[in-house]
mmCIF file of C-alpha atoms in Angstrom:
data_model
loop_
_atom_site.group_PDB
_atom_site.id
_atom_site.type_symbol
_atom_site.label_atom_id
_atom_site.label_comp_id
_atom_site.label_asym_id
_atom_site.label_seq_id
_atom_site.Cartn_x
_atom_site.Cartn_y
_atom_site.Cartn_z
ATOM 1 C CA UNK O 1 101.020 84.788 73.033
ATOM 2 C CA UNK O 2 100.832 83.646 76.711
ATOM 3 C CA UNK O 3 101.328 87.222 79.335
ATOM 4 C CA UNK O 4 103.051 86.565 82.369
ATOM 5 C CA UNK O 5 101.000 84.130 84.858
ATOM 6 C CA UNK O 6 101.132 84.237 88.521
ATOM 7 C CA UNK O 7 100.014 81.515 91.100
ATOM 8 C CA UNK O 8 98.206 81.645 93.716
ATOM 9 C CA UNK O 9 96.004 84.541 93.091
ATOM 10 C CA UNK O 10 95.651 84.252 96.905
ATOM 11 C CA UNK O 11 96.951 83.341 99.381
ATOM 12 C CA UNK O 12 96.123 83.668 103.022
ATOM 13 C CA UNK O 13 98.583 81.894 105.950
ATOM 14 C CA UNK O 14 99.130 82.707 109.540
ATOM 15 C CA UNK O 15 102.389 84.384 110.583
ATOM 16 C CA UNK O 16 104.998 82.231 111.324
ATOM 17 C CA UNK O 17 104.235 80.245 107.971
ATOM 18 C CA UNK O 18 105.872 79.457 104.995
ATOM 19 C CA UNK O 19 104.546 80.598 100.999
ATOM 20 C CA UNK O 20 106.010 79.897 97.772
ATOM 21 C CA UNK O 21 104.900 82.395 94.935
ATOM 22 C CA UNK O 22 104.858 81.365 91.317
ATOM 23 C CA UNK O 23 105.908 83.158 88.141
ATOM 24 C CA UNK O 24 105.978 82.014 84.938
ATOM 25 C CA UNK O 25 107.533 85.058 82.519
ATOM 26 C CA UNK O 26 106.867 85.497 79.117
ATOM 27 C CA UNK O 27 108.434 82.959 76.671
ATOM 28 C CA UNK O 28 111.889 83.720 75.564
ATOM 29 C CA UNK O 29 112.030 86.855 78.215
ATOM 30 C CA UNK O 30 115.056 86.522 79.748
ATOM 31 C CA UNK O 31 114.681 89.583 82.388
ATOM 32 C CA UNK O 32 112.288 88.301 85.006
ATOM 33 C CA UNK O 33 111.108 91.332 87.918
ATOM 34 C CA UNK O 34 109.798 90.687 91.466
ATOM 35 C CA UNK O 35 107.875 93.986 92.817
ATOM 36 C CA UNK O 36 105.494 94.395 95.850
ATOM 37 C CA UNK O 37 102.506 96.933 96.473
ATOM 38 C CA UNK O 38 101.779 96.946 100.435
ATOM 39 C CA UNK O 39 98.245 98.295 101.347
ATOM 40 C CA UNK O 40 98.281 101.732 100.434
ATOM 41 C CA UNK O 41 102.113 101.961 99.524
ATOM 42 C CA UNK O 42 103.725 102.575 95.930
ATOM 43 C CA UNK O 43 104.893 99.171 94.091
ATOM 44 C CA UNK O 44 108.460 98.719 94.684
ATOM 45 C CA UNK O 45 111.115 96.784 93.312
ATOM 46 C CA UNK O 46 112.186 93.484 95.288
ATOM 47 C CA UNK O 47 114.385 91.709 92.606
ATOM 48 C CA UNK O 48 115.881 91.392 88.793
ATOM 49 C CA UNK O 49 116.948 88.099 87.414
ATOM 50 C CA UNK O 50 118.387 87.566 83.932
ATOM 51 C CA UNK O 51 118.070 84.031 82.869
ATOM 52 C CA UNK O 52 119.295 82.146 86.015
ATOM 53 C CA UNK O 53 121.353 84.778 87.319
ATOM 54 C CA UNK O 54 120.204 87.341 90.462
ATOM 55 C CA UNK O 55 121.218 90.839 88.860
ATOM 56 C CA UNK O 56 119.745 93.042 91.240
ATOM 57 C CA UNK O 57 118.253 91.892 94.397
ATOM 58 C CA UNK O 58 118.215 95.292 96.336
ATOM 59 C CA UNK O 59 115.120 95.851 97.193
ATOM 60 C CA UNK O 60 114.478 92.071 99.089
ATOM 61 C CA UNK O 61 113.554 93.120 102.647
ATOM 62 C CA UNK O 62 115.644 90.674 104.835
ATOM 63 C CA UNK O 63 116.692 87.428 104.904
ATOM 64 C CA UNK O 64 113.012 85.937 104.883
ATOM 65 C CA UNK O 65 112.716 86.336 101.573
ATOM 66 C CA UNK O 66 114.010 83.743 98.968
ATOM 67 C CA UNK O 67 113.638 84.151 95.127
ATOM 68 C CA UNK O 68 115.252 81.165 92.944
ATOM 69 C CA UNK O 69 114.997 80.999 88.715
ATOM 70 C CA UNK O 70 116.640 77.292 88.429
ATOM 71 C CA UNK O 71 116.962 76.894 84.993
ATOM 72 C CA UNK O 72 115.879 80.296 83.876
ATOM 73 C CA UNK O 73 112.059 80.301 83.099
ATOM 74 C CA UNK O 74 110.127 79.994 85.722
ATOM 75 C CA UNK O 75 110.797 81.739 89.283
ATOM 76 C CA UNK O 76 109.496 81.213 92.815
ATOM 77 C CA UNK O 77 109.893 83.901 95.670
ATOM 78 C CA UNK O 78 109.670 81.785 99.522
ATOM 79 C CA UNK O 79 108.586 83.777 102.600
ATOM 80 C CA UNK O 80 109.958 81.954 105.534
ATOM 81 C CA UNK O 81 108.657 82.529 107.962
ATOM 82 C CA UNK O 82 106.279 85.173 106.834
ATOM 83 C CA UNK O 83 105.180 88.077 109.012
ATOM 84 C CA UNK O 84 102.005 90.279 109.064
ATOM 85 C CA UNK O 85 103.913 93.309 107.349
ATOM 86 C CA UNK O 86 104.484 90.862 104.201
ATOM 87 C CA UNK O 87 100.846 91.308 103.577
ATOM 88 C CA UNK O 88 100.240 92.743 99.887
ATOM 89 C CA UNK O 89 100.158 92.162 96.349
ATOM 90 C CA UNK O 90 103.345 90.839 94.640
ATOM 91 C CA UNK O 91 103.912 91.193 90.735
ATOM 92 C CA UNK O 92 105.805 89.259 88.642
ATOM 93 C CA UNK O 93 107.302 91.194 85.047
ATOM 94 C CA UNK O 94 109.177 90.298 82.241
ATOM 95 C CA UNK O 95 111.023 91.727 79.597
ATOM 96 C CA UNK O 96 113.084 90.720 76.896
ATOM 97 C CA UNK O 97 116.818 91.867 76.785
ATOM 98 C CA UNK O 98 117.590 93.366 73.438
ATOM 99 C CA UNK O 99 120.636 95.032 74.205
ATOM 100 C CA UNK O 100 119.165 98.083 73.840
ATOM 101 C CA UNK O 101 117.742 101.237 76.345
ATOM 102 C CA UNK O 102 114.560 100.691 75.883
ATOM 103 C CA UNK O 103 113.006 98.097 78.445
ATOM 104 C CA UNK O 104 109.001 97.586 78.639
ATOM 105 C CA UNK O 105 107.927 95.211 81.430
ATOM 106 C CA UNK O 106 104.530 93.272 81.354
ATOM 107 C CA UNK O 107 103.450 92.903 84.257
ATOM 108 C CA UNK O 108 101.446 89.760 85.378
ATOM 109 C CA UNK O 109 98.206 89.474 87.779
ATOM 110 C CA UNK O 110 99.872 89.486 90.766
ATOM 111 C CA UNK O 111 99.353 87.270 93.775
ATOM 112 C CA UNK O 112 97.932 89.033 97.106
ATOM 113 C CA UNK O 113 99.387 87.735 99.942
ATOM 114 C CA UNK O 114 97.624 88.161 103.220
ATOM 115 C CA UNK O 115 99.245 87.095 106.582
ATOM 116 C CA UNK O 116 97.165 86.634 109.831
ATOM 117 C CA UNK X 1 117.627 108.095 94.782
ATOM 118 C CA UNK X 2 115.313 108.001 92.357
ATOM 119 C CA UNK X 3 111.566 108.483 93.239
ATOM 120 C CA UNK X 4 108.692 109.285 91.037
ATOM 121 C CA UNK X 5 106.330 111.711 92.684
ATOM 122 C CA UNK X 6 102.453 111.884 91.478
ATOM 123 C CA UNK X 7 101.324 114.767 92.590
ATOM 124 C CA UNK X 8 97.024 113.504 93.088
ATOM 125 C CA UNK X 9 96.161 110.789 95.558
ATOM 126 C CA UNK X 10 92.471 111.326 94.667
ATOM 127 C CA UNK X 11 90.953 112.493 91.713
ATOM 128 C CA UNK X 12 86.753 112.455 91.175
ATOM 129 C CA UNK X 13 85.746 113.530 87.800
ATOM 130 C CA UNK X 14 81.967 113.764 86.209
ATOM 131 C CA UNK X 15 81.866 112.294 82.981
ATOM 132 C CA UNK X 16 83.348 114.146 79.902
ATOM 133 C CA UNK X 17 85.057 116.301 82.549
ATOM 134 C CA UNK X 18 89.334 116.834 81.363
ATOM 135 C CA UNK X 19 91.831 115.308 82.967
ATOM 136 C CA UNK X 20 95.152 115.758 84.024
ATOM 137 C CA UNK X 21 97.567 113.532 86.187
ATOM 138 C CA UNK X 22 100.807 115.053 87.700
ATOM 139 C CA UNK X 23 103.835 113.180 87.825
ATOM 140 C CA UNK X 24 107.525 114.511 87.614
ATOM 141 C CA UNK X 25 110.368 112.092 88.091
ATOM 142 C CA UNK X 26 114.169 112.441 89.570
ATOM 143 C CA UNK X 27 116.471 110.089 87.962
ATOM 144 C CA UNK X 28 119.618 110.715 86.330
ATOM 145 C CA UNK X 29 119.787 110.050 82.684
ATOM 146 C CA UNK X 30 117.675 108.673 79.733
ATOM 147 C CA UNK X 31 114.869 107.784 81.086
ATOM 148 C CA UNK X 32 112.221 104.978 79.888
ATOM 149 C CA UNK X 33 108.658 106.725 81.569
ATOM 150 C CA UNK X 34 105.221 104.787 81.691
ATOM 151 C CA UNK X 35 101.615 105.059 82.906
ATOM 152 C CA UNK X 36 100.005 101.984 84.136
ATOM 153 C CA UNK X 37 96.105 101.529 84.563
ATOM 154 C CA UNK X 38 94.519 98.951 86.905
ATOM 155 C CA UNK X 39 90.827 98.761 86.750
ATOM 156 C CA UNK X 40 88.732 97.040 89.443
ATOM 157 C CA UNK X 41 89.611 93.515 89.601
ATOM 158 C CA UNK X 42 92.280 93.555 86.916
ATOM 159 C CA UNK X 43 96.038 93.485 86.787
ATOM 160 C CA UNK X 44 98.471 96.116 85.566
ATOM 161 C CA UNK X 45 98.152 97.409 82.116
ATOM 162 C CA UNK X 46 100.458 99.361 80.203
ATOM 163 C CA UNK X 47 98.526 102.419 78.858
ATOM 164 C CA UNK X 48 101.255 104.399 76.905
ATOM 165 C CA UNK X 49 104.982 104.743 77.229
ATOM 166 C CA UNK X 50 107.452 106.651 76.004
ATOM 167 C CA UNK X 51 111.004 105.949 74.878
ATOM 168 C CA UNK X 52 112.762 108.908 72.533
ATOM 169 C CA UNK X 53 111.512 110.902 69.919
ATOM 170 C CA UNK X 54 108.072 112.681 69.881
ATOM 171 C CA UNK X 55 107.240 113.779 73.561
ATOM 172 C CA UNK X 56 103.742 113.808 73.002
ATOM 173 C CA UNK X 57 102.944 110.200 73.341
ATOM 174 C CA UNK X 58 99.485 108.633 72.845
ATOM 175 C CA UNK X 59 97.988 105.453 73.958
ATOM 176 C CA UNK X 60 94.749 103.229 74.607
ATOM 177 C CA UNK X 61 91.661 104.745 75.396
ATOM 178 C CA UNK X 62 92.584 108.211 74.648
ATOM 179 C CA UNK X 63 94.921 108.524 76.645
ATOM 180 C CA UNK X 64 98.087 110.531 75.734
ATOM 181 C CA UNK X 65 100.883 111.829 77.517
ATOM 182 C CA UNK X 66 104.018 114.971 77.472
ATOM 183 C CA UNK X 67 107.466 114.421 78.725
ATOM 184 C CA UNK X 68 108.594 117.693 79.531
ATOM 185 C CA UNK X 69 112.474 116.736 79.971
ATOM 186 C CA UNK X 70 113.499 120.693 81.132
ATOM 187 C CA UNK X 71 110.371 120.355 84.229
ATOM 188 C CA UNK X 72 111.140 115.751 84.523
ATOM 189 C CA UNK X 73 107.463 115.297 84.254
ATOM 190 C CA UNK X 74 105.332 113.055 82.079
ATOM 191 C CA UNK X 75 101.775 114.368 82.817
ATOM 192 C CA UNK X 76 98.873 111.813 81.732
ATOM 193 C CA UNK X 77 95.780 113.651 79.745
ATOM 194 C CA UNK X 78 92.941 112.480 78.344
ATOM 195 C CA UNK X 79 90.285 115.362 76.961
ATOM 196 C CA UNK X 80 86.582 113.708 78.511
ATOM 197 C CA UNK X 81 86.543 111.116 80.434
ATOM 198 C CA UNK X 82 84.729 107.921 80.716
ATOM 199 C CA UNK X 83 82.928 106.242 83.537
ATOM 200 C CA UNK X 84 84.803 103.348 82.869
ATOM 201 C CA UNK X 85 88.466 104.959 83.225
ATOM 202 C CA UNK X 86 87.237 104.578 86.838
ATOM 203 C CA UNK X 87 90.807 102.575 88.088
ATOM 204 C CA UNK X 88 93.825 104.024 89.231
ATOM 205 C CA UNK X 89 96.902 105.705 87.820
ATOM 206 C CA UNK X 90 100.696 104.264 88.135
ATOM 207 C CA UNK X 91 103.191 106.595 86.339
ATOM 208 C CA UNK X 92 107.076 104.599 86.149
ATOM 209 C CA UNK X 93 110.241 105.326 85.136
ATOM 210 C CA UNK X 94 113.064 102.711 84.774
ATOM 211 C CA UNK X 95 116.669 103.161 82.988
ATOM 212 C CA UNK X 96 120.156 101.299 81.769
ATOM 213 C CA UNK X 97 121.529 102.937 84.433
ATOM 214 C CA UNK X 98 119.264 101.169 86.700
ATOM 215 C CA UNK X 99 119.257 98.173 85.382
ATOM 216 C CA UNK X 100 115.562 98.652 84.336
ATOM 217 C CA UNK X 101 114.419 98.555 87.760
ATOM 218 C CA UNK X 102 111.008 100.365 87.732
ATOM 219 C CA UNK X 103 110.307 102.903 89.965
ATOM 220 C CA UNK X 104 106.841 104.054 90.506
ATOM 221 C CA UNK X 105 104.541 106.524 91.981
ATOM 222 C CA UNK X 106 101.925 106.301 94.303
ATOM 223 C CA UNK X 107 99.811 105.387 92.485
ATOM 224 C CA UNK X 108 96.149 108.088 91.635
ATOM 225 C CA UNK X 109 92.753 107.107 92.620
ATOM 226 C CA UNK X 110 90.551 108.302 90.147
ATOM 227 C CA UNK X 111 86.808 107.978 90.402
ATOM 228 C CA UNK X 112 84.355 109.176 87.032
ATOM 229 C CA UNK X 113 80.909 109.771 88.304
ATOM 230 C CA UNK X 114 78.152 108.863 86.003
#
């Protein structure tokens, strides 16, 4: 079975610009997780979608930030216009929803974004 | 607000040498609790995880792991350790209540000298 797959792997872009991030989940995971590690920060939670839907998206930073799951597989997070303190690695997870309490998340390979 | 708190930054071990990574963990409720591993160059892997029933979990590697629910710690052991667990440490905690957001530590630096 597939993991979770991330593209880029990098990707470097002046500030001011524009990056789409890739995430293809698991097949037939319907919970789909956005998190972000800054340079020498914890990982933190940016976003939860179920299928198409936006459950959670406390932890987006501001309004630069887009995340999208048309359709309910795949999803892409935008920075527009991206500045130097988006630098870091971003994960991707995915987990399925079985109704129950128990929720494990595989993680994918990340992407590491670095602004100039 | 929930936080998970590992209590090592750095840890430098000589081979065979016992470790022991803090972590301890506010958040209301049953609690899901996790230690990731990310070697050099690799992405996030689950090592062990723990759900309900026996709080002594063990995973890859020789790895295991206590949740102590009276103290809200899940301390990561492992009796002699390798060069290779060279990488560092994520413990993680998400819940229903949370929606399964995860929340994670710091993140501990450990370095196995040869």
């Amino acid at each position: 079975e597939a993991g979770v797959t991330q593209f880029p792997s990098h990707s470097v872009i002046e500030k001011g610009q524009t990056v789409t991030l890739r995430c293809d989940p698991i097949s037939g995971h319907d919970n789909l997780y956005w998190y972000r590690r800054v340079m020498g920060k914890e990982i933190k939670f940016l976003l939860h979608f179920v299928k198409e839907s936006k459950q959670d998206e406390s932890g987006m930073p501001n309004n630069r930030f887009l995340a999208e799951r048309t359709g309910g597989t795949y999803s892409t997070l935008k920075v527009q216009p991206a500045e130097l303190e988006d630098s870091g690695v971003y994960f991707c997870a995915s987990s399925q929803d079985g109704g129950s309490s128990y929720n494990e998340q595989f993680f994918g390979p990340g992407t590491r974004l670095t602004v100039l | 607000a929930q936080s998970v708190s590992q209590h090592n930054h750095h840890v430098i071990l000589s081979e065979a040498a016992s470790l022991e990574l803090g972590c301890n963990y506010s958040y209301g409720g049953t609690v899901n609790l996790f230690w990731y591993v990310q070697y050099p160059g690799q992405h996030l892997q689950l090592l062990l995880k723990y759900f309900s029933g026996d709080p002594l979990v063990k995973g890859i590697k020789g790895f295991e792991a206590e949740f102590i629910k009276s103290k809200f710690s899940f301390n990561l052991r492992k009796p002699s350790v390798q060069w290779s667990d060279t990488a560092e440490y994520f413990c993680a905690v998400n819940a229903v209540t949370g929606g399964f957001k995860t929340i994670f530590g710091a993140g501990t630096r450990l370095f196995v000298k040869a």
